[in-house]
Coordinates of C-alpha atoms in Angstrom, one line a residue:
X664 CA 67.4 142.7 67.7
X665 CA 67.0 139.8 70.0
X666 CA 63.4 138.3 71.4
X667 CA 62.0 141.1 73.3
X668 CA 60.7 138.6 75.6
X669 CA 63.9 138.6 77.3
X670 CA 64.0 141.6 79.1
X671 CA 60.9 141.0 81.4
X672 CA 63.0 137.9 82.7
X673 CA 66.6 139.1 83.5
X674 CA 68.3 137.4 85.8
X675 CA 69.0 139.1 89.3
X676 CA 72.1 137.2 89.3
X677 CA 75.4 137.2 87.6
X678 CA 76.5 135.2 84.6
X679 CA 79.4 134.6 82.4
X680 CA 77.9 136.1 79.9
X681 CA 75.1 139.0 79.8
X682 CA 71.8 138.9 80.3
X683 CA 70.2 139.6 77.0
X684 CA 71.7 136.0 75.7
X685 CA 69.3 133.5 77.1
X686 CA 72.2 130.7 77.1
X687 CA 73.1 131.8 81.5
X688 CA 69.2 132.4 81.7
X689 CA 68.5 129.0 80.3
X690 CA 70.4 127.1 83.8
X691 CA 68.0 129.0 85.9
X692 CA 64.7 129.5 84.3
X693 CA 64.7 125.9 83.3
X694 CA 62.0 125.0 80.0
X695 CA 61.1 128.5 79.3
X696 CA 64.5 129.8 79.1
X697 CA 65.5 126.8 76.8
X698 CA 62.4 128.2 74.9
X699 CA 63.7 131.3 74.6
X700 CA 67.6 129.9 74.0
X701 CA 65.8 127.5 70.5
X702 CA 63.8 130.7 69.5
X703 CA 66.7 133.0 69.5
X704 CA 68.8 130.5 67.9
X705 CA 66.5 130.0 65.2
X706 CA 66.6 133.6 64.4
X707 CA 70.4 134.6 64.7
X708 CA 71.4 131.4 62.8
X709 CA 68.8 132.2 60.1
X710 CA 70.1 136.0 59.8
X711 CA 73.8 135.2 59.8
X712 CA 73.3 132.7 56.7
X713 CA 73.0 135.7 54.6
X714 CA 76.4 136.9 54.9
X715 CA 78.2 134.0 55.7
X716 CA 81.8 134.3 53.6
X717 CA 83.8 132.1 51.6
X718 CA 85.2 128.6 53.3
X719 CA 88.5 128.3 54.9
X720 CA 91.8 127.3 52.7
X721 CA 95.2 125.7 54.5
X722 CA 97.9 127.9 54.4
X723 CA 100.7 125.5 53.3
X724 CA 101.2 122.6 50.4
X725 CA 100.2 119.6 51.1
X726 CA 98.7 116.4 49.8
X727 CA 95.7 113.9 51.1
X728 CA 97.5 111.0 52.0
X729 CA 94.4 109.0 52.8
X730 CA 90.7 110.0 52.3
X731 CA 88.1 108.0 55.3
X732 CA 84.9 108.4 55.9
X733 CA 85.5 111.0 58.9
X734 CA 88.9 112.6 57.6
X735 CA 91.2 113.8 55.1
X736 CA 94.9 113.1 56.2
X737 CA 96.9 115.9 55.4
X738 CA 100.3 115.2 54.6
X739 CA 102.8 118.2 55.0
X740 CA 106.0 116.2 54.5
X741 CA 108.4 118.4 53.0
X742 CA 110.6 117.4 49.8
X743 CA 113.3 115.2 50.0
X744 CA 112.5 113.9 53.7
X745 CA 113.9 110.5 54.3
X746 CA 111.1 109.7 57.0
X747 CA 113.8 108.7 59.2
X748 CA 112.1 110.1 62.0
X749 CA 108.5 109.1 63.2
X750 CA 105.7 111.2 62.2
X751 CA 104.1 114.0 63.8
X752 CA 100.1 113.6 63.3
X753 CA 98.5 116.7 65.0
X754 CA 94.1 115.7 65.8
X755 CA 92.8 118.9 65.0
X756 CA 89.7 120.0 66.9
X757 CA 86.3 118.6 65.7
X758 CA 83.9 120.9 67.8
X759 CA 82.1 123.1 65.0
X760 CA 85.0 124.5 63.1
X761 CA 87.7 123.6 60.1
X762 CA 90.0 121.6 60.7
X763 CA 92.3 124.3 58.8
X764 CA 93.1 126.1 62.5
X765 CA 96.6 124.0 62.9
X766 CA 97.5 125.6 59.5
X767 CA 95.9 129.2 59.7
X768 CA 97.9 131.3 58.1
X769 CA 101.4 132.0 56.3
X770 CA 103.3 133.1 59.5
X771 CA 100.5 131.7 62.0
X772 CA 100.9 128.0 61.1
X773 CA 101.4 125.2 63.9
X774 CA 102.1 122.8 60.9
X775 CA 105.0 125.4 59.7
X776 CA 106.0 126.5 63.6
X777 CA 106.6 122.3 64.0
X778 CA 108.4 122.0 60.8
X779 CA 110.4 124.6 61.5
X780 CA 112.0 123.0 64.3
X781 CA 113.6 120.1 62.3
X782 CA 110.1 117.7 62.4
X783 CA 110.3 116.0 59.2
X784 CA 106.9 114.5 58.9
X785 CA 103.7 116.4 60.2
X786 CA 100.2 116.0 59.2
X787 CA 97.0 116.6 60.2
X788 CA 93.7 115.2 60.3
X789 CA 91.5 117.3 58.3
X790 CA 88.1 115.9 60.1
X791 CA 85.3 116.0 57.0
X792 CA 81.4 118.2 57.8
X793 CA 79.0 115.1 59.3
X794 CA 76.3 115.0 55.6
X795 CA 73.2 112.8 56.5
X796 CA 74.8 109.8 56.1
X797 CA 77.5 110.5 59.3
X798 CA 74.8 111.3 61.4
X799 CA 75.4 107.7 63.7
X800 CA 79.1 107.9 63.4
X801 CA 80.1 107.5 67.0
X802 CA 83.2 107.9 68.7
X803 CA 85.0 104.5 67.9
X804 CA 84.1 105.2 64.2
X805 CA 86.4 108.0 65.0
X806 CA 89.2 106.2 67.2
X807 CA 89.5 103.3 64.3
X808 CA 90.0 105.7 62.0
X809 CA 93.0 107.1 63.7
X810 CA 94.1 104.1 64.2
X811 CA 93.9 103.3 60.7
X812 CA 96.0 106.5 59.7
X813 CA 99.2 105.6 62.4
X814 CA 99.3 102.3 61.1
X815 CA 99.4 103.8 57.5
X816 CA 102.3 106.2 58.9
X817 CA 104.2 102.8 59.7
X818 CA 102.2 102.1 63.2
X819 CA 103.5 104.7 65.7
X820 CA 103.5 108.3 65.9
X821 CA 103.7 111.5 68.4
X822 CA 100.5 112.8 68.6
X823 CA 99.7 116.2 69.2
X824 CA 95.8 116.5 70.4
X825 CA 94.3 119.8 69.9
X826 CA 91.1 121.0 72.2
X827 CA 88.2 118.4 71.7
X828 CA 91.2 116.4 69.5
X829 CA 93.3 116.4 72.8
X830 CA 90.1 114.2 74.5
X831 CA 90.2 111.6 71.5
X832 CA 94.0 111.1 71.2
X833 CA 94.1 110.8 75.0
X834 CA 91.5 107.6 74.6
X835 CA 93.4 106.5 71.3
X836 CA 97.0 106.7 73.4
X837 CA 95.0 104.5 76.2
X838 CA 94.0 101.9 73.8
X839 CA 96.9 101.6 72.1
X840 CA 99.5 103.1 74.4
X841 CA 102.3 100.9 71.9
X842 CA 101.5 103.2 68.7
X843 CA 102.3 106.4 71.0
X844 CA 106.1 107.8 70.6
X845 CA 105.2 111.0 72.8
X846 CA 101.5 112.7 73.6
X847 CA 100.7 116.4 73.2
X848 CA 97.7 118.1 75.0
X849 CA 97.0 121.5 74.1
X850 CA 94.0 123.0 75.8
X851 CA 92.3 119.9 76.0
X852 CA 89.6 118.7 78.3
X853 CA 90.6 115.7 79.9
X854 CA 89.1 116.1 83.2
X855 CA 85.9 117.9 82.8
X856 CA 84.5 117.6 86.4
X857 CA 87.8 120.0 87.2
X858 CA 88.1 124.0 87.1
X859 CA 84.6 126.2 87.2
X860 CA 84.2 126.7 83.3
X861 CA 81.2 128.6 81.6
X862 CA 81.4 124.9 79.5
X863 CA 81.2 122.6 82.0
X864 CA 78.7 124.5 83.8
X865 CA 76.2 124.1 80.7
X866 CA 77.3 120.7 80.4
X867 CA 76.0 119.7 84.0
X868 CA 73.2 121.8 84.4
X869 CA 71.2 122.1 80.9
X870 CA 69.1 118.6 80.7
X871 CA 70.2 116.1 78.1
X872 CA 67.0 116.5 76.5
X873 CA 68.2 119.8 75.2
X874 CA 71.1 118.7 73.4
X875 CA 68.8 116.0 71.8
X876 CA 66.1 118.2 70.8
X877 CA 69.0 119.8 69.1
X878 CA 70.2 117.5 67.2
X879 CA 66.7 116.4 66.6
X880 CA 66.4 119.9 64.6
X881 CA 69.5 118.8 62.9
X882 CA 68.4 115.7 61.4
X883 CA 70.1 113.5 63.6
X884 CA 73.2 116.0 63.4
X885 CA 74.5 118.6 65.8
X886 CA 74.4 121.8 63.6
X887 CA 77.8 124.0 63.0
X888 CA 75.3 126.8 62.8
X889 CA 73.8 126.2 66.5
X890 CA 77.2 125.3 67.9
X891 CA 78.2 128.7 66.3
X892 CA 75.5 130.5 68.2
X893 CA 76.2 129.3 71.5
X894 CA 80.3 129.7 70.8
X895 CA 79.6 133.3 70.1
X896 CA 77.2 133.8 73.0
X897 CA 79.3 133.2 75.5
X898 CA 80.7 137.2 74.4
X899 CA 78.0 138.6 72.7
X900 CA 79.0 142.0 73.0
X901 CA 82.5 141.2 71.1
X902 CA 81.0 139.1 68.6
X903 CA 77.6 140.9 67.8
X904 CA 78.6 144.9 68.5
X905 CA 82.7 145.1 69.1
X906 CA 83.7 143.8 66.5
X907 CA 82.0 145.8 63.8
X908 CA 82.9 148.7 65.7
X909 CA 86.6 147.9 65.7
X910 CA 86.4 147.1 62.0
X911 CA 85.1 150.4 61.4
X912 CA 87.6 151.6 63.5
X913 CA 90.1 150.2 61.1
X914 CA 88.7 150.0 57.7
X915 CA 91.8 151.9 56.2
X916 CA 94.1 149.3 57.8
X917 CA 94.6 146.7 54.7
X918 CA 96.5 144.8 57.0
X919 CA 93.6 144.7 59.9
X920 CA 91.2 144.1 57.3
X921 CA 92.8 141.3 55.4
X922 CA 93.3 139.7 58.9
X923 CA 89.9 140.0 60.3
X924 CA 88.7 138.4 56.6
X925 CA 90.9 135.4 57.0
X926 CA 89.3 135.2 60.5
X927 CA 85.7 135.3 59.8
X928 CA 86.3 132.6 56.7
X929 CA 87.0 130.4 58.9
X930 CA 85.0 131.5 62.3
X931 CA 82.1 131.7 60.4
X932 CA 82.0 128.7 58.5
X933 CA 81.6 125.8 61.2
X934 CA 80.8 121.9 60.1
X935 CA 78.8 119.9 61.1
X936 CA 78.3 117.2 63.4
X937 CA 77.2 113.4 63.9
X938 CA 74.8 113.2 66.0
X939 CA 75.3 110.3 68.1
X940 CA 79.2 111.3 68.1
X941 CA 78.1 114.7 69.7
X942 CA 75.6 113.2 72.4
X943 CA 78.5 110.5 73.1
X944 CA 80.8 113.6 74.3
X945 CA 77.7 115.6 76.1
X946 CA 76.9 112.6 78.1
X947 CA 79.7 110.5 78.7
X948 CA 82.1 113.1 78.7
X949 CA 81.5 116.4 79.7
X950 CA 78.4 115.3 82.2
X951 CA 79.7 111.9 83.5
X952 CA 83.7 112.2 83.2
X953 CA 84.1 108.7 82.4
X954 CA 87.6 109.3 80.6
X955 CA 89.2 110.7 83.7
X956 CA 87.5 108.0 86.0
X957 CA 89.0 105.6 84.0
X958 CA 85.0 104.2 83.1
X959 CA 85.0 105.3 79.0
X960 CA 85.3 102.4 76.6
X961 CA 86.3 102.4 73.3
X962 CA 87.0 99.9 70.6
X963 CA 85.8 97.0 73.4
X964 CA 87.7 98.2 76.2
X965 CA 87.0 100.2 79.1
X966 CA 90.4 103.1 78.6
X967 CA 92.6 103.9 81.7
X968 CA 94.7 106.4 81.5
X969 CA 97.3 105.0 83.7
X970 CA 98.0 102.8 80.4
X971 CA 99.5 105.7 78.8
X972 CA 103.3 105.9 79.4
X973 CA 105.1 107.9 77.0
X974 CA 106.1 111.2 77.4
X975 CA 103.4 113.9 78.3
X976 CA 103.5 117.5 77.3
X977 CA 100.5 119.4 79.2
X978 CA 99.5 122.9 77.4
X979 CA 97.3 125.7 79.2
X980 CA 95.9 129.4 78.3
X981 CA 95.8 131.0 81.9
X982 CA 92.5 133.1 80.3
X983 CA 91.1 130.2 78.2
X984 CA 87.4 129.9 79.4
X985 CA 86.4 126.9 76.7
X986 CA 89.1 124.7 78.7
X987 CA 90.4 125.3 81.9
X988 CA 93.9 124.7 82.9
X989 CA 92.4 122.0 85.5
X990 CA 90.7 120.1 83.0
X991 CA 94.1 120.1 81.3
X992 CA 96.6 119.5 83.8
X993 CA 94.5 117.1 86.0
X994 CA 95.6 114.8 83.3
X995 CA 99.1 114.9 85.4
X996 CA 97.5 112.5 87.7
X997 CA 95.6 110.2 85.5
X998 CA 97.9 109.3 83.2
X999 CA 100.6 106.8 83.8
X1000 CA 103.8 108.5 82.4
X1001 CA 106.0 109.2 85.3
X1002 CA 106.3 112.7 86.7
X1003 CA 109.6 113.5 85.1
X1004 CA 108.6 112.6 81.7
X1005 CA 105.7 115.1 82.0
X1006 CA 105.9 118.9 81.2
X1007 CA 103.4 121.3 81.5
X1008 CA 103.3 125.0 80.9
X1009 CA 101.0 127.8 81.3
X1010 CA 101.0 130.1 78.7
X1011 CA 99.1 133.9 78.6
X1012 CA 96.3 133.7 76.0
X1013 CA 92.8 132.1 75.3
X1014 CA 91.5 129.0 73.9
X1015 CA 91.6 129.3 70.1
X1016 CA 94.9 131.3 70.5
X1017 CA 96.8 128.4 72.0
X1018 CA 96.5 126.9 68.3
X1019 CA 97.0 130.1 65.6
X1020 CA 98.5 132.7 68.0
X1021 CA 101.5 134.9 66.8
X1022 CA 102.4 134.6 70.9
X1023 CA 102.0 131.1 71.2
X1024 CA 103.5 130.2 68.1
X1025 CA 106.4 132.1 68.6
X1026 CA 107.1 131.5 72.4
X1027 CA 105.8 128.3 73.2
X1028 CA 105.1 125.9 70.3
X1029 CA 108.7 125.7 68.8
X1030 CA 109.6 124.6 72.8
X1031 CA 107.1 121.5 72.1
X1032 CA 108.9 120.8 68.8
X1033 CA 111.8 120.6 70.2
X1034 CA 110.8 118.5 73.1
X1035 CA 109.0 116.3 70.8
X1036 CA 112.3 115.7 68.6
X1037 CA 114.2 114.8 72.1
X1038 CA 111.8 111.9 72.6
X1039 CA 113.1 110.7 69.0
X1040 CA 116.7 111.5 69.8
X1041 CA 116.5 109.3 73.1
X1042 CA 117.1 112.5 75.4
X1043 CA 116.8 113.1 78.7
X1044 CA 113.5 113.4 80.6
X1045 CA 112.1 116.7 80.1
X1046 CA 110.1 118.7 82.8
X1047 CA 110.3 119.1 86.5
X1048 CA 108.4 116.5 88.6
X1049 CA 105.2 118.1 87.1
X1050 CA 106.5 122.2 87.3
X1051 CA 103.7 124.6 85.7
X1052 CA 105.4 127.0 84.1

């Protein structure tokens, strides 16, 4: 049950999420509803430890073509390729969760979706769980590192950027805009002043000194365990009542049950991060926007986005509430690819579904595979001065 304490302070206003989560409280009721937030956190973190199930695995054959310090490249090339065509390196999301999304399952694979539209090479970049000794890995650490697999791939790819891995291939295609054959951006936060998100609303209005009292209690890392807790908070009724009900619901279905498994071994088993890296994003990211003003720098240089010419594919979930479709398509303006080499689309679905879901994979991911083989081929521009679809 969660701290009692809660219910002599609800809110007499409405949040994003309901009032016995203290997260929505904690904007308002300033130091003692951060209290409350660390000392509920403490004990749903502590309780869910105890049934926590088996890791993640990747769905498809692959090999680690390189092993870094902040990644595993995952090499999905198939058999007999002749690696005529440039590789496909999709930046999986590092923001609390495996890497193993962008090859989920047999069936509900972007790394077998991509493939399956004639893409010859595709990997991915299987970020690694910050131990102590990641904990002042920033974000260049990260950005050289990618940089260090394209030039292993032969020094240019098209990269497909993934939530939070959207963000960092955005700054790596604006340092080196000459290793960039094409740029995917799938529900990724590129302007995070834009849209009126339950994320950027935490961002701007919880004090810094929160996130680093966090990561304080992490060792100098931000926990997967508290980045779990405030994920699942933002619908506590699905994730700590509906769900259980509906598994109930189905607990004959073999089918529903083997899917909700594979689910929770992944959901439920976040990573770790550095925390430098982490406070990096809070501050100079999600509270200052210094990527979209064109004010971030990276690797010794301040990034503009208007360096960033190759072609532009722009990806949305009209009900994703982790990224808006602003913070996504703003990037339409920023960048400096010209308007008829940028395509973006809308698609119906949330955040985490724009990656793994059935929907998505089936209707709107072999589209990007395609378009990404055009840029290859030489074809025409794609997309329609900018069209959302």
């Amino acid at each position: 049950m969660l701290n009692k304490r809660l219910t002599a302070k609800r809110p007499s206003q409405e949040h994003t999420v309901p009032w016995f989560w203290p997260l929505a409280a904690a904007i308002e009721m300033e130091e003692e509803g951060l209290k409350l937030f660390r000392d509920n956190l403490n004990f749903l973190t502590e309780a869910e430890q105890i049934t926590v199930p088996p890791g993640p695995e990747w769905a498809s054959r692959n090999r680690i073509r390189l092993d870094l310090d902040t990644m595993r490249l995952r090499d999905f090339t198939r058999n007999g390729s002749d690696g005529a065509s440039a590789p496909v390196l999709i930046d999986a999301p590092y923001a609390g969760h495996d890497s193993s999304i962008a090859d989920y399952a047999k069936g509900q694979s972007l790394v077998e979706t991509l493939l399956a539209t004639g893409l010859e090479r595709v990997l991915v970049t299987d970020w690694k769980s910050a131990v102590e000794e990641m904990k002042d890995f920033d974000i260049d650490k990260y950005l050289a590192e990618i940089n260090v697999a394209v030039d292993d791939l032969g020094g240019s790819a098209h990269l497909v950027g993934l939530c939070q891995g959207g963000w960092m291939s955005a700054m790596y295609a604006a340092r080196f805009p000459g290793k960039i054959r094409s740029l995917v951006l799938a529900g990724a936060p590129i302007d995070t002043a834009a849209g009126d998100g339950p994320i950027k609303k935490m961002a701007h209005d919880l004090p810094m000194s929160f996130y680093r009292e966090m990561v304080v209690a992490g060792g100098g890392r931000m926990l997967g365990k508290f980045m779990l807790a405030g994920w699942k908070n933002m619908h506590p009724e699905k994730q700590y009542l509906d769900k259980y009900i509906d598994l109930y619901e189905h607990i004959e279905d073999k089918c529903y049950v083997k899917r909700t498994e594979r689910f929770e071994r992944w959901y439920e088993n976040p990573i770790d991060l550095p925390g430098r890296y982490y406070l990096q994003a809070i501050q100079l990211l999600f509270k200052e926007n210094r990527l979209a003003k064109g004010e971030f720098v990276a690797l010794g240089r301040r990034l503009d986005l208007k360096n960033i010419r190759a072609p532009v594919y722009l990806l949305a979930g009209d009900a994703d509430d982790i990224t808006t479709r602003e913070q996504v398509f703003n990037a339409e303006t920023l960048v400096g690819t010209p308007r008829n080499r940028i395509t973006k689309k809308l698609t119906p679905g949330g955040h985490i579904g724009l990656f793994m879901g059935s929907r998505t994979l089936a209707d709107v991911w072999p589209e990007i595979g395609r378009w990404i083989r055009r840029q290859d081929e030489g074809g025409r521009p794609t997309g329609s001065k900018g069209t959302e679809t």
